[in-house]
Short mmCIF file of C-alpha atoms and ligand atoms in Angstrom, two decimals:
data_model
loop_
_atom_site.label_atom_id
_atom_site.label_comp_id
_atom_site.label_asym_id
_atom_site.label_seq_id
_atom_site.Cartn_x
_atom_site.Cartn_y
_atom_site.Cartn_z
CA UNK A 1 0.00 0.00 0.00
CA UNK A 2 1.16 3.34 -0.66
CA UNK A 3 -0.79 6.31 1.81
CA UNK A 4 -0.86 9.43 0.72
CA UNK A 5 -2.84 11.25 3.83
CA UNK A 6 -4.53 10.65 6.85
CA UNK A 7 -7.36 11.94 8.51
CA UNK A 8 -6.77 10.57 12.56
CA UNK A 9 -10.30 10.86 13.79
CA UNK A 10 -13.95 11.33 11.61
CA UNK A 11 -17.47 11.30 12.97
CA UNK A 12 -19.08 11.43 9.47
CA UNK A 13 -16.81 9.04 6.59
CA UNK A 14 -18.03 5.82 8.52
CA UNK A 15 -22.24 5.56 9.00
CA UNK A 16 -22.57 4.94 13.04
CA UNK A 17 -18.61 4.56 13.64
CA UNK A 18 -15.69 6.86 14.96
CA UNK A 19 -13.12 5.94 12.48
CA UNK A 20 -9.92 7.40 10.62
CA UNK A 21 -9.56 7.45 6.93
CA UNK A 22 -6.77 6.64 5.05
CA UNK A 23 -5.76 8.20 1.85
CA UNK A 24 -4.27 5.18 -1.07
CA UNK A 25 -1.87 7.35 -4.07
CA UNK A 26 -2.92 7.11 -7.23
CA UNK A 27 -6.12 6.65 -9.34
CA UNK A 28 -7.22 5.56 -12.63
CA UNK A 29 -9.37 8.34 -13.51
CA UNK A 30 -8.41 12.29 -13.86
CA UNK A 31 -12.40 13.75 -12.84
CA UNK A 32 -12.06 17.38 -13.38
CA UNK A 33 -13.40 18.31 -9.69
CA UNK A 34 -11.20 15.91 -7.55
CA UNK A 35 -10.66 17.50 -4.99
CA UNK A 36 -7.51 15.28 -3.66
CA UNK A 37 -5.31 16.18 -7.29
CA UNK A 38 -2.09 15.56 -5.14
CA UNK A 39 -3.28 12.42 -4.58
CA UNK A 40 -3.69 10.82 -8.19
CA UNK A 41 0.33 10.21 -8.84
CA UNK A 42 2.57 8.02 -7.17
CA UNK A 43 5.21 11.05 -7.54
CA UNK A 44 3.21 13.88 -6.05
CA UNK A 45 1.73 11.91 -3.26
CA UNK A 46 2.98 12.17 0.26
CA UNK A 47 4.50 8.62 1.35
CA UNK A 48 3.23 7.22 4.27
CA UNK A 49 4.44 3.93 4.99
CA UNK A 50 2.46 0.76 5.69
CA UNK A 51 4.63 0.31 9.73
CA UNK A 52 3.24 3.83 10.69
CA UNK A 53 -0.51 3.13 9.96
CA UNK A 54 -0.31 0.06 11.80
CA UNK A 55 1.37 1.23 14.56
CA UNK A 56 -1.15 4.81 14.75
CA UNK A 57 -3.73 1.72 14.25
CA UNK A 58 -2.81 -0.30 17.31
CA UNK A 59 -2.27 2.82 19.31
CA UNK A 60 -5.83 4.00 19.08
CA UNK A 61 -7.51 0.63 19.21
CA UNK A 62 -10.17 1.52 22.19
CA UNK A 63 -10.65 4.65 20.93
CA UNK A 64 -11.86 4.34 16.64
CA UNK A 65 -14.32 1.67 15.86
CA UNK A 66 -13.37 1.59 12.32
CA UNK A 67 -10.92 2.57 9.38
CA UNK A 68 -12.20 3.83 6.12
CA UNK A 69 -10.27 3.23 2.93
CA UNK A 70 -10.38 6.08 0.39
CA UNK A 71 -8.10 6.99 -2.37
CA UNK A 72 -7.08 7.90 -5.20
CA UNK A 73 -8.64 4.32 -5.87
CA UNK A 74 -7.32 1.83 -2.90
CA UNK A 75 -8.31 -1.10 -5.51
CA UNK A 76 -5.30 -0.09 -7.88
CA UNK A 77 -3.13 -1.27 -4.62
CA UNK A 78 -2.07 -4.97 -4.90
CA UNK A 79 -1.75 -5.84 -0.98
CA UNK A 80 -5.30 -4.42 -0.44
CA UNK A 81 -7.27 -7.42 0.98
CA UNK A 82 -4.13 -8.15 2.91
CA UNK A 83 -3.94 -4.94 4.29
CA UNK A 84 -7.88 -4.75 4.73
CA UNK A 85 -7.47 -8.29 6.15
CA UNK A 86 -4.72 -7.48 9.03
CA UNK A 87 -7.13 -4.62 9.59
CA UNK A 88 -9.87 -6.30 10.65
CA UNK A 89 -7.74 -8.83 12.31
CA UNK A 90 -6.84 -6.14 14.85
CA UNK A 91 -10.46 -5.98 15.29
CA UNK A 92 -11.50 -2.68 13.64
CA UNK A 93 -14.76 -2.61 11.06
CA UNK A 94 -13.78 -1.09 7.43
CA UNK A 95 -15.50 0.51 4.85
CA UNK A 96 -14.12 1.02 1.34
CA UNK A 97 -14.47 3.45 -1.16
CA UNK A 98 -13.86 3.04 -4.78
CA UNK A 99 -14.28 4.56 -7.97
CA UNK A 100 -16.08 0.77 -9.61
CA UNK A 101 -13.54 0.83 -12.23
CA UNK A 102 -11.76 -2.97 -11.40
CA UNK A 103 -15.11 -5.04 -10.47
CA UNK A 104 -13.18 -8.20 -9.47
CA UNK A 105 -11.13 -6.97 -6.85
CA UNK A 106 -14.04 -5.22 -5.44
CA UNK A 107 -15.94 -8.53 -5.59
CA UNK A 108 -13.41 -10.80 -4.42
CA UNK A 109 -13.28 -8.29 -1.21
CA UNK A 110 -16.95 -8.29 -0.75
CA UNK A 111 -17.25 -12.38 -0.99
CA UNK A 112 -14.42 -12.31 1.40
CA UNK A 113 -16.08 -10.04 4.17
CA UNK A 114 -13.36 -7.70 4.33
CA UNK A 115 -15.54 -5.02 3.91
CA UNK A 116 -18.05 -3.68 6.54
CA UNK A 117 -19.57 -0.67 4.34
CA UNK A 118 -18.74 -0.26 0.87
CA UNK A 119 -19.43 3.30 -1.07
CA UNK A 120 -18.87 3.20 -4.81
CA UNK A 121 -18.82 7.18 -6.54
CA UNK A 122 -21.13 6.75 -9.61
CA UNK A 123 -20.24 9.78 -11.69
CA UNK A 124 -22.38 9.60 -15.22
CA UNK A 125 -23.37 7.11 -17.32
CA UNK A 126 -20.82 4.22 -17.69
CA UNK A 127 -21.03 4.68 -21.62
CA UNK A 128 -19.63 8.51 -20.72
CA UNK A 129 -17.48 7.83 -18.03
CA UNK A 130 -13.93 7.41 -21.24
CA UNK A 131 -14.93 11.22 -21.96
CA UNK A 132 -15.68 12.73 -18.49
CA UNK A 133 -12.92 11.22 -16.25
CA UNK A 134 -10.22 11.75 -19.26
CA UNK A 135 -9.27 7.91 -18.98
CA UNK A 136 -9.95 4.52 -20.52
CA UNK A 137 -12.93 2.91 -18.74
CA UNK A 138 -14.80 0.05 -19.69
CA UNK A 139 -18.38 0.67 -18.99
CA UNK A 140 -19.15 -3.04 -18.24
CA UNK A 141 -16.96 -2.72 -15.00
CA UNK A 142 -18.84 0.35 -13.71
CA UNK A 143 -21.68 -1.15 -14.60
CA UNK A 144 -20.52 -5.15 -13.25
CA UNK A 145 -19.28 -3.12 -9.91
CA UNK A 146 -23.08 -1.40 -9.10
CA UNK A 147 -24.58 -5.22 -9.19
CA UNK A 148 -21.73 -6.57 -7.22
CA UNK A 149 -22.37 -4.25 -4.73
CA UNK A 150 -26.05 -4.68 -4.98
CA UNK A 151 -25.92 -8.46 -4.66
CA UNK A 152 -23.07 -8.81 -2.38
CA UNK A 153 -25.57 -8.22 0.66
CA UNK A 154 -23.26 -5.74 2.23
CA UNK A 155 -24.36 -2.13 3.39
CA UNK A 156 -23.12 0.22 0.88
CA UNK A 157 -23.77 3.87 -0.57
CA UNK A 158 -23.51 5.61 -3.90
CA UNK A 159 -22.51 8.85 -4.31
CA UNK A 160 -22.88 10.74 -7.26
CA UNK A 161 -21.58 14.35 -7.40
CA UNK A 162 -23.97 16.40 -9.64
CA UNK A 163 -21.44 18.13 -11.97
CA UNK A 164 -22.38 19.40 -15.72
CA UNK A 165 -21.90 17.56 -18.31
CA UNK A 166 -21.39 14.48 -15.97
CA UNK A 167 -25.37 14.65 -14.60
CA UNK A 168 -28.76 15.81 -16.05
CA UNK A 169 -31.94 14.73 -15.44
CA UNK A 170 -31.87 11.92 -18.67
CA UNK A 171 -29.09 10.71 -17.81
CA UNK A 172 -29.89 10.28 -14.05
CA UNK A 173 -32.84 8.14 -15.18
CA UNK A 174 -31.05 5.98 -16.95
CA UNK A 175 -28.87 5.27 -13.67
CA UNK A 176 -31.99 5.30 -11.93
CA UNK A 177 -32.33 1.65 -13.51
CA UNK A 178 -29.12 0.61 -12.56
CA UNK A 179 -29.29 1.48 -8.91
CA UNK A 180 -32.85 0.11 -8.08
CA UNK A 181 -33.30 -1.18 -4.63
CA UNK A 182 -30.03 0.27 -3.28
CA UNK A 183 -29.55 1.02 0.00
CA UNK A 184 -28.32 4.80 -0.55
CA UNK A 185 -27.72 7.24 -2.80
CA UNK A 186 -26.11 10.50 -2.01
CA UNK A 187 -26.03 13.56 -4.06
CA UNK A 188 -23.30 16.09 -3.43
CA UNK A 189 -22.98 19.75 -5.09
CA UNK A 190 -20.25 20.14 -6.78
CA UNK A 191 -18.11 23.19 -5.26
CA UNK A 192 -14.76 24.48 -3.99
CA UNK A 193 -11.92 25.92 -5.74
CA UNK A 194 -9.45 23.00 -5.29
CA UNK A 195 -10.20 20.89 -7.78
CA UNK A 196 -7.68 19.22 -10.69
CA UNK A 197 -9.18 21.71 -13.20
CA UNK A 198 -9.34 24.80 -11.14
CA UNK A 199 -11.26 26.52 -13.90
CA UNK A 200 -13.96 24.08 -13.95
CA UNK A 201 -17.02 25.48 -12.53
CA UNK A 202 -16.18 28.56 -14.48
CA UNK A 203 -15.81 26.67 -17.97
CA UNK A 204 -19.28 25.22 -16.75
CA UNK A 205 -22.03 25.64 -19.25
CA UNK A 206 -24.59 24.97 -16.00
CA UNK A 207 -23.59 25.45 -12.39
CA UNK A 208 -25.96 23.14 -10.40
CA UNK A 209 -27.41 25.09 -7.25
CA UNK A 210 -28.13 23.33 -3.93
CA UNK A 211 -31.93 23.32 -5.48
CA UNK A 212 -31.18 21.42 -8.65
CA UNK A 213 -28.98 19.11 -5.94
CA UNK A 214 -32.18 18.13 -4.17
CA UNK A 215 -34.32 18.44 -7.37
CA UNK A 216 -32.07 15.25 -8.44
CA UNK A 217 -32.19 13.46 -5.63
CA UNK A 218 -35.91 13.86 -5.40
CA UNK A 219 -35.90 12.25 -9.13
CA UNK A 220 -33.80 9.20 -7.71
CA UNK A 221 -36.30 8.98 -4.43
CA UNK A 222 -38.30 6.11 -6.19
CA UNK A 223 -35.71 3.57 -7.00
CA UNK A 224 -33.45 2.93 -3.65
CA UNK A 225 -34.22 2.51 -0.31
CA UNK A 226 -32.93 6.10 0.80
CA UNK A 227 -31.55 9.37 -0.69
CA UNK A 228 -29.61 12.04 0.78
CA UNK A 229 -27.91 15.32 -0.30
CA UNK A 230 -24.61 16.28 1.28
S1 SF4 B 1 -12.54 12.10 -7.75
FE1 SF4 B 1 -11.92 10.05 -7.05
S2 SF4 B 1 -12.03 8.78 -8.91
FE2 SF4 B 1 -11.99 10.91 -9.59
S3 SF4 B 1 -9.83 11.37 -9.96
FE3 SF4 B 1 -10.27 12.00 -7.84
S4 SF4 B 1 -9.73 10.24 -6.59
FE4 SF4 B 1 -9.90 9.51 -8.72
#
């Protein structure tokens, strides 16, 4: 594994826990409002090696209930499940996040039970996703990774930021059909000025308000279990 931050205590990144989150280097995609750019390359990433986090780990065992796993994209990381594994060995509940782009890692955890709460960002259409995250993505493993999740019987999330081009109300139906009978889908508003493209809510052609936030998320009421806006 290869950290690239830390955040030692969070009340809100783990449903129902007090956990820290920890930061992988490096990602697949290049999303034009990702708000951790420093984290997307090995090079610019600050190194934090594996022997710290355990040792922070075992030091606040008592005190966090659980660990999230956030990136970059932590599935890109080849000792993953053995990391996640010596995780929960020490007794601590985990919830991953990942960006759906390799579908058989993500199963293989979820079949395994390595992961207490798994959120998945869903950021257009999979057909679109090539165009809007600048990379090579096969839509079939976006699409492979929503029904692992939604079979795999573990609680999970889906967040979606609502960013123009990426989301409009067609193409929020058609993921609408993808998502039914998930447990939750969060909408977020896309804002902040430290993003990868800095100038990207001011190229924007439509700057979604906190109105058209909960507009969409009304839309998406009817096919999971629960929405929310954050
Ligand atoms: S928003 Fe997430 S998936 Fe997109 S580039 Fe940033 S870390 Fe990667």
């Amino acid at each position: 594994m290869v950290f690239g931050g830390i955040q030692k205590t969070s009340l809100i990144d783990f449903p129902g826990r007090v956990g820290c989150v920890l930061f992988t280097a490096g990602c697949n995609f290049k999303c034009p409002y990702c708000h951790n750019p420093e984290l997307l390359s090995f090079s610019t990433a600050q190194v934090i090696k594996n022997n710290w986090v355990m040792s922070f780990l075992k030091e606040r065992k008592g005190f966090l209930d659980g660990v999230v796993i956030t990136g970059g994209e932590p599935t890109l990381h080849k000792d993953l499940m053995d990391f996640m594994a010596a995780i929960k060995d020490m007794g601590f509940e985990l919830k991953l996040d990942t960006n759906g782009s390799r579908p058989g890692v993500l199963g293989q955890i979820l079949e395994k039970g390595l992961a207490d709460y798994v959120a998945m960002d869903l950021k257009t259409d999979p057909a679109l996703y090539a165009e809007m995250v600048a990379s090579p993505v096969e839509p079939e493993k976006i699409r492979t990774s929503i029904q692992t999740i939604l079979d795999s019987g573990t609680p999970h999330e889906f967040r979606t930021t609502c960013a123009h081009p990426m989301i409009d109300a067609d193409i929020l139906a058609g993921l609408m059909d993808q998502l039914s009978g998930a447990d939750l889908w969060v909408f977020q508003e896309c804002q902040g000025t430290r993003m990868l493209e800095p100038d990207f809510l001011e190229k924007a052609e439509i700057v979604y308000t906190r109105e058209d936030v909960e507009a969409f998320a009304a839309q998406a009421s009817s096919c999971v279990k629960e929405v929310r806006v954050r």
